[in-house]
């Protein structure tokens, strides 16, 4: 227990609160398998924790406790988050191998003014309710140039499942917000992570985001799934990545998205929205997504546009390689370039398939773009037939009847 425990394997503390209090900056806190928090009859010690120290918190795994994992479950008690790292001292913050469930607050995990790397690895955030524009996970990095040579934020092999908002604000975020420090610093890697079954309880007029990235130097998203999410304004919203100031173009190749799937999401606006950034999307599939807006919006990929020359720097520029853009939403664009006299093509497609959507040719063809039904044999795992699918003509590996090698993680 907390009174007689020493924090050792043989004599552990009973609560995470006590372990954080006893730990020094840089220490590792291990949480044994089991269920903790209000759902386990613990009304204190697992809620509203605060640390000014950079720590590593490791559970036994992100499976249910009966299968040997570590679950921290707050039983939907309002106004309680799990932990707040406030201007932590030098060192990495690592949270790993946990299920975090049923927290109801603005940010279940809140990391403010981090001075070094932040890593979320193999965690599941499940059935949490957020009541702010900061997301169920909020990571803010220090306002300096300390992160120029490494991935300052890593989110890897995580799952965000069935999270929502309190429904009181259209702009609330049910997923993650990553907030950069000074312009042009810090790198992000998001890999092997799934967003599924999340929604904004405000409804079909939501303007919120599922994953919001603001500033930073580079963003890499690899092997991620966005599946069966409802009522977000946007699934992925990227603003200012690669830009050196609030009034500068993003630098080339600052955003890279590869081997990702955006499938069966119902958004107000778009699956992806870019503003003031440049980059590449490769080997990714967009299918069966819908938008509740009018035909001036793009269901799958869109970006900022302005006819005012002083705002041209906000317009994104992206190349797409070996991607599928399928849309059954004929009231909206499929992919929308929206170029306003910048002298550059905003969205250029190479070896891609584009099918469906209203005015679905609003992009620049770089080479070998097919406009045919991809003929998915499954609407859930998006498999393709090597015999009948025209996607095989735009880069899909013909040696398999699945698109896994070319279009999905």
mmCIF file of N, CA and C in Angstrom, residues 304-313 315 340:
data_model
loop_
_atom_site.group_PDB
_atom_site.id
_atom_site.type_symbol
_atom_site.label_atom_id
_atom_site.label_comp_id
_atom_site.label_asym_id
_atom_site.label_seq_id
_atom_site.Cartn_x
_atom_site.Cartn_y
_atom_site.Cartn_z
ATOM 1 N N UNK A 304 -6.641 24.607 -47.964
ATOM 2 C CA UNK A 304 -6.997 26.022 -47.887
ATOM 3 C C UNK A 304 -6.852 26.679 -49.258
ATOM 4 N N UNK A 305 -7.758 27.569 -49.581
ATOM 5 C CA UNK A 305 -7.670 28.328 -50.820
ATOM 6 C C UNK A 305 -8.104 29.763 -50.562
ATOM 7 N N UNK A 306 -7.521 30.680 -51.322
ATOM 8 C CA UNK A 306 -7.888 32.084 -51.218
ATOM 9 C C UNK A 306 -7.552 32.775 -52.530
ATOM 10 N N UNK A 307 -8.415 33.663 -52.966
ATOM 11 C CA UNK A 307 -8.151 34.452 -54.165
ATOM 12 C C UNK A 307 -7.381 35.732 -53.828
ATOM 13 N N UNK A 308 -7.056 35.917 -52.555
ATOM 14 C CA UNK A 308 -6.301 37.083 -52.116
ATOM 15 C C UNK A 308 -4.817 36.750 -52.091
ATOM 16 N N UNK A 309 -4.014 37.476 -52.850
ATOM 17 C CA UNK A 309 -2.603 37.127 -53.007
ATOM 18 C C UNK A 309 -1.834 37.139 -51.697
ATOM 19 N N UNK A 310 -2.227 37.968 -50.756
ATOM 20 C CA UNK A 310 -1.510 38.032 -49.483
ATOM 21 C C UNK A 310 -1.682 36.770 -48.648
ATOM 22 N N UNK A 311 -2.617 35.903 -49.042
ATOM 23 C CA UNK A 311 -2.836 34.655 -48.316
ATOM 24 C C UNK A 311 -2.388 33.436 -49.099
ATOM 25 N N UNK A 312 -1.695 33.616 -50.222
ATOM 26 C CA UNK A 312 -1.283 32.473 -51.028
ATOM 27 C C UNK A 312 -0.394 31.512 -50.245
ATOM 28 N N UNK A 313 0.374 32.027 -49.289
ATOM 29 C CA UNK A 313 1.286 31.169 -48.530
ATOM 30 C C UNK A 313 0.542 30.091 -47.744
ATOM 31 N N UNK A 315 -1.816 28.233 -48.931
ATOM 32 C CA UNK A 315 -2.275 27.152 -49.809
ATOM 33 C C UNK A 315 -1.278 26.002 -49.803
ATOM 34 N N UNK A 340 -5.212 28.951 -56.679
ATOM 35 C CA UNK A 340 -5.524 30.344 -57.000
ATOM 36 C C UNK A 340 -4.260 31.070 -57.450
#
